[in-house]
mmCIF file of C-alpha atoms in Angstrom:
data_model
loop_
_atom_site.group_PDB
_atom_site.id
_atom_site.type_symbol
_atom_site.label_atom_id
_atom_site.label_comp_id
_atom_site.label_asym_id
_atom_site.label_seq_id
_atom_site.Cartn_x
_atom_site.Cartn_y
_atom_site.Cartn_z
ATOM 1 C CA UNK A 1 -47.714 -56.582 -6.310
ATOM 2 C CA UNK A 2 -50.739 -55.583 -8.977
ATOM 3 C CA UNK A 3 -52.986 -52.925 -9.267
ATOM 4 C CA UNK A 4 -56.255 -52.709 -11.020
ATOM 5 C CA UNK A 5 -56.473 -50.097 -13.984
ATOM 6 C CA UNK A 6 -58.746 -47.772 -11.999
ATOM 7 C CA UNK A 7 -56.517 -47.929 -8.836
ATOM 8 C CA UNK A 8 -53.018 -47.415 -11.030
ATOM 9 C CA UNK A 9 -54.523 -44.232 -12.399
ATOM 10 C CA UNK A 10 -55.476 -42.682 -8.989
ATOM 11 C CA UNK A 11 -51.990 -43.379 -7.731
ATOM 12 C CA UNK A 12 -50.523 -41.453 -10.337
ATOM 13 C CA UNK A 13 -52.785 -38.380 -10.253
ATOM 14 C CA UNK A 14 -52.060 -38.265 -6.612
ATOM 15 C CA UNK A 15 -48.578 -38.347 -7.248
ATOM 16 C CA UNK A 16 -48.389 -35.937 -10.132
ATOM 17 C CA UNK A 17 -50.489 -33.210 -7.520
ATOM 18 C CA UNK A 18 -47.886 -33.689 -5.057
ATOM 19 C CA UNK A 19 -44.907 -33.135 -7.293
ATOM 20 C CA UNK A 20 -46.724 -30.229 -8.644
ATOM 21 C CA UNK A 21 -47.561 -28.786 -5.590
ATOM 22 C CA UNK A 22 -43.260 -29.337 -4.227
ATOM 23 C CA UNK A 23 -42.495 -27.545 -7.426
ATOM 24 C CA UNK A 24 -44.552 -24.509 -6.730
ATOM 25 C CA UNK A 25 -43.473 -24.552 -3.161
ATOM 26 C CA UNK A 26 -39.695 -24.762 -4.204
ATOM 27 C CA UNK A 27 -40.222 -21.675 -6.821
ATOM 28 C CA UNK A 28 -41.392 -19.852 -3.690
ATOM 29 C CA UNK A 29 -38.652 -20.749 -1.130
ATOM 30 C CA UNK A 30 -35.557 -21.240 -3.321
ATOM 31 C CA UNK A 31 -34.487 -17.578 -3.712
ATOM 32 C CA UNK A 32 -33.897 -17.919 -0.014
ATOM 33 C CA UNK A 33 -31.561 -20.543 -0.313
ATOM 34 C CA UNK A 34 -29.883 -20.053 -3.581
ATOM 35 C CA UNK A 35 -27.308 -18.353 -4.480
ATOM 36 C CA UNK A 36 -27.732 -14.981 -6.581
ATOM 37 C CA UNK A 37 -25.086 -12.508 -8.160
ATOM 38 C CA UNK A 38 -25.293 -9.191 -6.247
ATOM 39 C CA UNK A 39 -24.004 -6.374 -7.514
ATOM 40 C CA UNK A 40 -23.008 -4.036 -4.548
ATOM 41 C CA UNK A 41 -24.808 -0.588 -4.211
ATOM 42 C CA UNK A 42 -22.337 2.532 -4.731
ATOM 43 C CA UNK A 43 -20.117 3.231 -2.031
ATOM 44 C CA UNK A 44 -21.340 6.139 0.496
ATOM 45 C CA UNK A 45 -17.906 6.983 1.136
ATOM 46 C CA UNK A 46 -14.172 6.328 -0.192
ATOM 47 C CA UNK A 47 -11.757 6.503 2.514
ATOM 48 C CA UNK A 48 -7.735 6.773 1.562
ATOM 49 C CA UNK A 49 -4.384 8.231 2.412
ATOM 50 C CA UNK A 50 -2.685 11.006 1.069
ATOM 51 C CA UNK A 51 1.125 11.022 2.047
ATOM 52 C CA UNK A 52 4.057 13.246 1.366
ATOM 53 C CA UNK A 53 6.141 10.360 0.179
ATOM 54 C CA UNK A 54 3.571 9.553 -2.464
ATOM 55 C CA UNK A 55 3.638 12.149 -5.305
ATOM 56 C CA UNK A 56 0.532 10.969 -7.035
ATOM 57 C CA UNK A 57 -1.540 11.263 -3.835
ATOM 58 C CA UNK A 58 -0.550 14.977 -3.514
ATOM 59 C CA UNK A 59 -1.664 15.572 -7.116
ATOM 60 C CA UNK A 60 -4.900 13.900 -6.859
ATOM 61 C CA UNK A 61 -5.989 15.538 -3.578
ATOM 62 C CA UNK A 62 -4.803 18.860 -5.030
ATOM 63 C CA UNK A 63 -6.617 18.648 -8.400
ATOM 64 C CA UNK A 64 -9.931 16.993 -7.191
ATOM 65 C CA UNK A 65 -9.728 14.358 -9.513
ATOM 66 C CA UNK A 66 -11.440 11.367 -7.536
ATOM 67 C CA UNK A 67 -14.156 13.461 -6.234
ATOM 68 C CA UNK A 68 -14.913 14.404 -9.958
ATOM 69 C CA UNK A 69 -14.408 10.573 -11.125
ATOM 70 C CA UNK A 70 -16.948 9.220 -8.440
ATOM 71 C CA UNK A 71 -19.297 12.105 -8.389
ATOM 72 C CA UNK A 72 -21.626 10.112 -10.782
ATOM 73 C CA UNK A 73 -21.847 7.602 -8.195
ATOM 74 C CA UNK A 74 -22.530 10.021 -5.384
ATOM 75 C CA UNK A 75 -19.388 8.812 -3.757
ATOM 76 C CA UNK A 76 -17.728 11.185 -0.890
ATOM 77 C CA UNK A 77 -14.099 11.021 -0.933
ATOM 78 C CA UNK A 78 -12.224 11.311 2.948
ATOM 79 C CA UNK A 79 -8.662 11.905 2.821
ATOM 80 C CA UNK A 80 -6.473 10.916 5.518
ATOM 81 C CA UNK A 81 -2.699 11.864 5.843
ATOM 82 C CA UNK A 82 -0.284 9.009 6.421
ATOM 83 C CA UNK A 83 3.059 10.035 7.983
ATOM 84 C CA UNK A 84 4.550 6.771 7.209
ATOM 85 C CA UNK A 85 3.983 3.274 6.413
ATOM 86 C CA UNK A 86 3.359 2.279 9.770
ATOM 87 C CA UNK A 87 0.298 4.692 10.075
ATOM 88 C CA UNK A 88 -1.210 3.837 6.904
ATOM 89 C CA UNK A 89 -1.084 0.244 7.568
ATOM 90 C CA UNK A 90 -2.653 0.628 11.158
ATOM 91 C CA UNK A 91 -5.458 2.793 9.260
ATOM 92 C CA UNK A 92 -5.594 -0.139 6.604
ATOM 93 C CA UNK A 93 -5.836 -2.571 9.441
ATOM 94 C CA UNK A 94 -8.547 -0.847 11.555
ATOM 95 C CA UNK A 95 -10.688 -0.199 8.616
ATOM 96 C CA UNK A 96 -9.931 3.775 8.727
ATOM 97 C CA UNK A 97 -9.206 3.863 5.106
ATOM 98 C CA UNK A 98 -9.914 1.419 2.229
ATOM 99 C CA UNK A 99 -6.730 2.290 0.066
ATOM 100 C CA UNK A 100 -3.344 3.265 1.751
ATOM 101 C CA UNK A 101 0.137 3.989 0.100
ATOM 102 C CA UNK A 102 3.324 2.167 1.840
ATOM 103 C CA UNK A 103 6.633 0.880 1.184
ATOM 104 C CA UNK A 104 6.854 -2.935 -0.199
ATOM 105 C CA UNK A 105 8.503 -4.490 2.707
ATOM 106 C CA UNK A 106 6.426 -2.678 5.490
ATOM 107 C CA UNK A 107 3.203 -4.401 3.523
ATOM 108 C CA UNK A 108 4.887 -7.632 3.592
ATOM 109 C CA UNK A 109 5.558 -7.223 7.368
ATOM 110 C CA UNK A 110 1.851 -6.291 7.879
ATOM 111 C CA UNK A 111 0.402 -9.138 5.596
ATOM 112 C CA UNK A 112 2.551 -11.460 7.667
ATOM 113 C CA UNK A 113 1.232 -10.292 10.718
ATOM 114 C CA UNK A 114 -2.431 -10.748 9.785
ATOM 115 C CA UNK A 115 -3.393 -7.128 8.056
ATOM 116 C CA UNK A 116 -5.960 -7.961 5.467
ATOM 117 C CA UNK A 117 -4.255 -6.130 2.382
ATOM 118 C CA UNK A 118 -3.364 -6.701 -1.182
ATOM 119 C CA UNK A 119 -0.949 -4.172 -3.120
ATOM 120 C CA UNK A 120 -2.790 -3.478 -6.331
ATOM 121 C CA UNK A 121 -0.968 -0.230 -7.729
ATOM 122 C CA UNK A 122 2.778 0.436 -7.526
ATOM 123 C CA UNK A 123 2.699 4.424 -7.217
ATOM 124 C CA UNK A 124 6.709 4.849 -7.478
ATOM 125 C CA UNK A 125 10.223 2.913 -7.561
ATOM 126 C CA UNK A 126 11.786 5.169 -4.986
ATOM 127 C CA UNK A 127 15.021 6.101 -3.540
ATOM 128 C CA UNK A 128 13.265 7.479 -0.412
ATOM 129 C CA UNK A 129 15.428 6.400 2.600
ATOM 130 C CA UNK A 130 19.200 6.515 3.382
ATOM 131 C CA UNK A 131 20.832 6.723 6.717
ATOM 132 C CA UNK A 132 21.577 10.275 7.317
ATOM 133 C CA UNK A 133 24.028 12.087 9.976
ATOM 134 C CA UNK A 134 24.606 15.617 10.572
ATOM 135 C CA UNK A 135 27.273 17.394 8.448
ATOM 136 C CA UNK A 136 29.903 17.838 11.188
ATOM 137 C CA UNK A 137 29.392 14.051 12.184
ATOM 138 C CA UNK A 138 32.573 12.050 12.779
ATOM 139 C CA UNK A 139 30.779 8.949 11.716
ATOM 140 C CA UNK A 140 31.875 7.844 8.182
ATOM 141 C CA UNK A 141 31.308 4.229 8.119
ATOM 142 C CA UNK A 142 28.371 2.014 9.006
ATOM 143 C CA UNK A 143 30.752 0.097 11.480
ATOM 144 C CA UNK A 144 30.910 3.316 13.361
ATOM 145 C CA UNK A 145 27.421 3.152 14.217
ATOM 146 C CA UNK A 146 28.032 0.251 16.701
ATOM 147 C CA UNK A 147 26.896 1.463 19.917
ATOM 148 C CA UNK A 148 25.072 4.747 18.784
ATOM 149 C CA UNK A 149 21.479 6.024 18.579
ATOM 150 C CA UNK A 150 19.634 5.872 15.587
ATOM 151 C CA UNK A 151 16.107 7.524 15.119
ATOM 152 C CA UNK A 152 13.906 5.268 13.202
ATOM 153 C CA UNK A 153 10.084 4.712 12.835
ATOM 154 C CA UNK A 154 9.325 1.159 13.499
ATOM 155 C CA UNK A 155 7.454 -0.787 10.645
ATOM 156 C CA UNK A 156 8.346 1.672 8.076
ATOM 157 C CA UNK A 157 10.742 0.837 5.019
ATOM 158 C CA UNK A 158 13.615 3.272 6.886
ATOM 159 C CA UNK A 159 13.157 1.156 9.849
ATOM 160 C CA UNK A 160 13.629 -2.007 7.888
ATOM 161 C CA UNK A 161 16.381 -0.624 5.455
ATOM 162 C CA UNK A 162 18.348 0.386 8.770
ATOM 163 C CA UNK A 163 18.448 -3.242 9.639
ATOM 164 C CA UNK A 164 19.631 -4.575 6.202
ATOM 165 C CA UNK A 165 22.318 -1.734 6.290
ATOM 166 C CA UNK A 166 23.322 -2.840 9.572
ATOM 167 C CA UNK A 167 23.612 -6.349 8.498
ATOM 168 C CA UNK A 168 26.034 -5.490 5.583
ATOM 169 C CA UNK A 169 28.749 -4.143 8.304
ATOM 170 C CA UNK A 170 28.157 -7.605 10.502
ATOM 171 C CA UNK A 171 26.119 -5.513 13.238
ATOM 172 C CA UNK A 172 22.396 -6.168 14.261
ATOM 173 C CA UNK A 173 19.777 -4.376 16.050
ATOM 174 C CA UNK A 174 21.053 -5.277 19.267
ATOM 175 C CA UNK A 175 24.650 -3.686 18.428
ATOM 176 C CA UNK A 176 22.615 -0.041 18.177
ATOM 177 C CA UNK A 177 19.964 1.989 20.207
ATOM 178 C CA UNK A 178 16.912 2.256 17.907
ATOM 179 C CA UNK A 179 14.799 5.255 18.907
ATOM 180 C CA UNK A 180 11.330 4.915 17.761
ATOM 181 C CA UNK A 181 10.212 8.325 16.255
ATOM 182 C CA UNK A 182 8.087 9.517 13.518
ATOM 183 C CA UNK A 183 10.049 10.442 10.523
ATOM 184 C CA UNK A 184 9.810 14.281 10.886
ATOM 185 C CA UNK A 185 10.719 13.905 14.507
ATOM 186 C CA UNK A 186 13.589 11.893 13.570
ATOM 187 C CA UNK A 187 14.941 14.768 11.451
ATOM 188 C CA UNK A 188 14.483 17.038 14.391
ATOM 189 C CA UNK A 189 16.244 14.460 16.957
ATOM 190 C CA UNK A 190 19.309 14.495 14.390
ATOM 191 C CA UNK A 191 19.259 18.160 14.107
ATOM 192 C CA UNK A 192 19.564 18.487 17.895
ATOM 193 C CA UNK A 193 22.113 15.895 18.873
ATOM 194 C CA UNK A 194 19.670 13.835 20.287
ATOM 195 C CA UNK A 195 20.585 11.018 17.784
ATOM 196 C CA UNK A 196 23.818 9.910 16.227
ATOM 197 C CA UNK A 197 21.976 8.765 12.868
ATOM 198 C CA UNK A 198 18.633 8.824 11.436
ATOM 199 C CA UNK A 199 16.900 6.818 8.834
ATOM 200 C CA UNK A 200 15.661 9.430 6.797
ATOM 201 C CA UNK A 201 12.537 9.695 4.653
ATOM 202 C CA UNK A 202 11.824 12.199 1.877
ATOM 203 C CA UNK A 203 10.739 14.986 1.695
ATOM 204 C CA UNK A 204 12.416 15.399 5.765
ATOM 205 C CA UNK A 205 15.676 13.691 4.336
ATOM 206 C CA UNK A 206 15.531 16.061 1.342
ATOM 207 C CA UNK A 207 14.819 19.003 3.606
ATOM 208 C CA UNK A 208 17.757 18.078 5.792
ATOM 209 C CA UNK A 209 20.138 17.882 3.345
ATOM 210 C CA UNK A 210 19.160 21.003 1.245
ATOM 211 C CA UNK A 211 18.333 22.921 4.822
ATOM 212 C CA UNK A 212 20.600 21.532 7.475
ATOM 213 C CA UNK A 213 23.720 20.241 5.442
ATOM 214 C CA UNK A 214 22.918 16.838 6.539
ATOM 215 C CA UNK A 215 25.094 14.174 4.844
ATOM 216 C CA UNK A 216 23.874 10.582 3.387
ATOM 217 C CA UNK A 217 25.796 8.262 5.472
ATOM 218 C CA UNK A 218 24.433 5.148 3.327
ATOM 219 C CA UNK A 219 22.636 4.806 0.133
ATOM 220 C CA UNK A 220 21.663 1.599 -1.432
ATOM 221 C CA UNK A 221 18.749 2.121 -3.849
ATOM 222 C CA UNK A 222 17.963 -1.888 -3.871
ATOM 223 C CA UNK A 223 17.145 -1.406 0.034
ATOM 224 C CA UNK A 224 14.431 0.775 -0.921
ATOM 225 C CA UNK A 225 11.444 -1.440 -1.612
ATOM 226 C CA UNK A 226 8.653 -0.237 -3.789
ATOM 227 C CA UNK A 227 5.780 2.386 -3.117
ATOM 228 C CA UNK A 228 2.455 0.165 -2.945
ATOM 229 C CA UNK A 229 -0.869 1.333 -3.154
ATOM 230 C CA UNK A 230 -2.536 -0.974 -1.013
ATOM 231 C CA UNK A 231 -6.226 -1.817 -0.818
ATOM 232 C CA UNK A 232 -8.331 -3.910 2.014
ATOM 233 C CA UNK A 233 -9.089 -7.342 0.755
ATOM 234 C CA UNK A 234 -12.979 -6.735 1.493
ATOM 235 C CA UNK A 235 -12.939 -3.645 -0.372
ATOM 236 C CA UNK A 236 -11.362 -5.092 -3.327
ATOM 237 C CA UNK A 237 -14.023 -7.910 -3.347
ATOM 238 C CA UNK A 238 -16.917 -5.477 -2.567
ATOM 239 C CA UNK A 239 -16.354 -2.344 -4.766
ATOM 240 C CA UNK A 240 -14.150 -3.455 -7.791
ATOM 241 C CA UNK A 241 -15.638 -0.527 -9.872
ATOM 242 C CA UNK A 242 -14.574 2.142 -7.221
ATOM 243 C CA UNK A 243 -11.260 0.481 -6.943
ATOM 244 C CA UNK A 244 -11.035 0.831 -10.680
ATOM 245 C CA UNK A 245 -11.923 4.370 -10.351
ATOM 246 C CA UNK A 246 -9.080 4.822 -7.963
ATOM 247 C CA UNK A 247 -6.519 3.407 -10.243
ATOM 248 C CA UNK A 248 -7.456 5.162 -13.105
ATOM 249 C CA UNK A 249 -6.914 8.498 -11.384
ATOM 250 C CA UNK A 250 -3.521 7.274 -10.331
ATOM 251 C CA UNK A 251 -2.583 6.266 -13.894
ATOM 252 C CA UNK A 252 -3.695 9.774 -14.693
ATOM 253 C CA UNK A 253 -1.534 11.368 -11.928
ATOM 254 C CA UNK A 254 1.618 9.163 -12.808
ATOM 255 C CA UNK A 255 1.424 10.310 -16.503
ATOM 256 C CA UNK A 256 0.569 14.029 -15.542
ATOM 257 C CA UNK A 257 3.739 13.940 -13.370
ATOM 258 C CA UNK A 258 6.066 12.876 -16.405
ATOM 259 C CA UNK A 259 4.547 15.654 -18.426
ATOM 260 C CA UNK A 260 4.781 18.153 -15.693
ATOM 261 C CA UNK A 261 7.602 18.112 -13.174
ATOM 262 C CA UNK A 262 7.888 21.423 -12.399
ATOM 263 C CA UNK A 263 4.276 21.837 -11.413
ATOM 264 C CA UNK A 264 4.286 18.444 -9.279
ATOM 265 C CA UNK A 265 7.324 19.779 -7.550
ATOM 266 C CA UNK A 266 5.462 23.194 -6.762
ATOM 267 C CA UNK A 267 2.470 20.912 -5.208
ATOM 268 C CA UNK A 268 4.957 18.857 -3.376
ATOM 269 C CA UNK A 269 6.226 21.810 -1.774
ATOM 270 C CA UNK A 270 3.134 23.374 -1.017
ATOM 271 C CA UNK A 271 1.506 20.264 0.432
ATOM 272 C CA UNK A 272 4.464 19.067 2.303
ATOM 273 C CA UNK A 273 5.434 22.524 3.193
ATOM 274 C CA UNK A 274 9.233 22.077 2.085
ATOM 275 C CA UNK A 275 10.975 24.519 -0.377
ATOM 276 C CA UNK A 276 10.901 24.102 -4.076
ATOM 277 C CA UNK A 277 14.344 22.556 -4.211
ATOM 278 C CA UNK A 278 13.699 20.258 -1.249
ATOM 279 C CA UNK A 279 10.605 19.003 -3.333
ATOM 280 C CA UNK A 280 12.547 18.877 -6.608
ATOM 281 C CA UNK A 281 15.246 17.019 -4.767
ATOM 282 C CA UNK A 282 12.482 14.325 -3.648
ATOM 283 C CA UNK A 283 11.130 14.205 -7.140
ATOM 284 C CA UNK A 284 14.302 13.327 -8.826
ATOM 285 C CA UNK A 285 14.590 9.965 -6.355
ATOM 286 C CA UNK A 286 11.535 8.751 -7.824
ATOM 287 C CA UNK A 287 11.061 6.462 -10.711
ATOM 288 C CA UNK A 288 7.140 6.439 -11.934
ATOM 289 C CA UNK A 289 7.443 4.058 -14.813
ATOM 290 C CA UNK A 290 6.690 0.632 -13.521
ATOM 291 C CA UNK A 291 3.004 0.794 -12.190
ATOM 292 C CA UNK A 292 2.154 -2.600 -12.672
ATOM 293 C CA UNK A 293 2.603 -4.938 -9.491
ATOM 294 C CA UNK A 294 4.329 -8.226 -10.617
ATOM 295 C CA UNK A 295 7.447 -10.262 -11.000
ATOM 296 C CA UNK A 296 9.961 -7.272 -10.123
ATOM 297 C CA UNK A 297 7.957 -6.659 -6.711
ATOM 298 C CA UNK A 298 7.873 -10.682 -6.105
ATOM 299 C CA UNK A 299 12.110 -10.826 -6.628
ATOM 300 C CA UNK A 300 12.675 -7.515 -4.929
ATOM 301 C CA UNK A 301 10.571 -8.488 -1.882
ATOM 302 C CA UNK A 302 11.581 -12.131 -1.585
ATOM 303 C CA UNK A 303 15.231 -10.791 -1.441
ATOM 304 C CA UNK A 304 14.668 -8.354 1.078
ATOM 305 C CA UNK A 305 12.272 -10.773 3.415
ATOM 306 C CA UNK A 306 14.705 -12.556 5.195
ATOM 307 C CA UNK A 307 15.412 -9.591 7.512
ATOM 308 C CA UNK A 308 12.179 -10.050 8.867
ATOM 309 C CA UNK A 309 13.190 -13.565 10.054
ATOM 310 C CA UNK A 310 16.696 -12.793 11.097
ATOM 311 C CA UNK A 311 15.154 -9.927 13.280
ATOM 312 C CA UNK A 312 12.295 -11.808 14.648
ATOM 313 C CA UNK A 313 9.793 -9.315 13.489
ATOM 314 C CA UNK A 314 7.365 -12.590 12.250
ATOM 315 C CA UNK A 315 6.558 -15.730 14.104
ATOM 316 C CA UNK A 316 8.628 -18.516 13.408
ATOM 317 C CA UNK A 317 7.857 -20.740 10.682
ATOM 318 C CA UNK A 318 6.060 -17.996 8.553
ATOM 319 C CA UNK A 319 6.422 -18.711 4.984
ATOM 320 C CA UNK A 320 7.201 -15.398 3.551
ATOM 321 C CA UNK A 321 7.299 -16.294 0.044
ATOM 322 C CA UNK A 322 3.891 -17.524 0.368
ATOM 323 C CA UNK A 323 2.896 -13.962 2.163
ATOM 324 C CA UNK A 324 4.686 -11.935 -0.656
ATOM 325 C CA UNK A 325 2.604 -13.785 -3.512
ATOM 326 C CA UNK A 326 -0.418 -13.490 -1.533
ATOM 327 C CA UNK A 327 0.165 -9.789 -1.087
ATOM 328 C CA UNK A 328 0.891 -8.942 -4.739
ATOM 329 C CA UNK A 329 -2.451 -8.537 -6.540
ATOM 330 C CA UNK A 330 -1.539 -8.144 -10.634
ATOM 331 C CA UNK A 331 -5.184 -8.234 -11.767
ATOM 332 C CA UNK A 332 -7.077 -4.865 -10.955
ATOM 333 C CA UNK A 333 -4.178 -2.500 -12.225
ATOM 334 C CA UNK A 334 -3.998 -4.577 -15.672
ATOM 335 C CA UNK A 335 -6.901 -3.095 -17.426
ATOM 336 C CA UNK A 336 -6.062 0.333 -16.661
ATOM 337 C CA UNK A 337 -2.637 0.270 -17.421
ATOM 338 C CA UNK A 338 -3.360 -1.367 -20.631
ATOM 339 C CA UNK A 339 -6.022 1.148 -21.783
ATOM 340 C CA UNK A 340 -3.245 3.992 -21.299
ATOM 341 C CA UNK A 341 -0.619 1.874 -23.452
ATOM 342 C CA UNK A 342 -3.106 1.392 -26.214
ATOM 343 C CA UNK A 343 -3.707 5.189 -26.460
#
């Protein structure tokens, strides 16, 4: 095909005008289709829990440190009481809170069953649970619990501790009668003789020892999984700056507790409404020296996880190792802890 010189010139003129118009049109509409970097507006309200089994949460709440840290962003702080891991996990799953305190294995169980959480901080390495009997109980061994009533709060570390403890004696959940009661109600049921044993949780367990003379039938610190500070996945993604403020304040509380044990015990006593000796006993059973989530928790939880399969608490075929690896989020706490380490 051949073109005269004038025809070819007019062809390119028309083509250039069309191209210019197309480019102008795309410049107008492209922002609606092209991904852009958006910074989330400051959070209007942060919802998080406080728990009697988490000394940091009580110290932070008492001192107003989080409200102070978030004041420049005009973020309001809403505190919600969690009486146990099961409650904290329910609140996280429903969106009633953004950040919540739970035991490690309870968080694994929730994550395996669809709770959209990640563990972003370790608030303590506790021995906060044991199997407890009355001071006059004839029961002296785990084997003697066969056929007995044990109070425990479903979905919590004491509940899972109980199942693991029973397995060490060749027993299963079917060999005992587990009575589902919240932790303080379990203590009352034990004291009143309504159950034979109780899967205790501090500070209620410490109060039972100090005030009631209750006896710890079975202790195993390795069966006490770590104290996890969990956050909802959508909150982590949308509000990393707010989460960083939360972790900085938790770090401040952790270091403050180490330097002020007597003041911490007083806060625990007043917030939990227990005596000072009870608060001191609870505090003595916490190790605050490992705040960074990582390999220690992965190892501990992978060792503990088989109980969830053995007791049919998760769907058949659930890859619990994969669940645990998805739960532990090492990144959010790293810069916060590193900043304190360099001081």
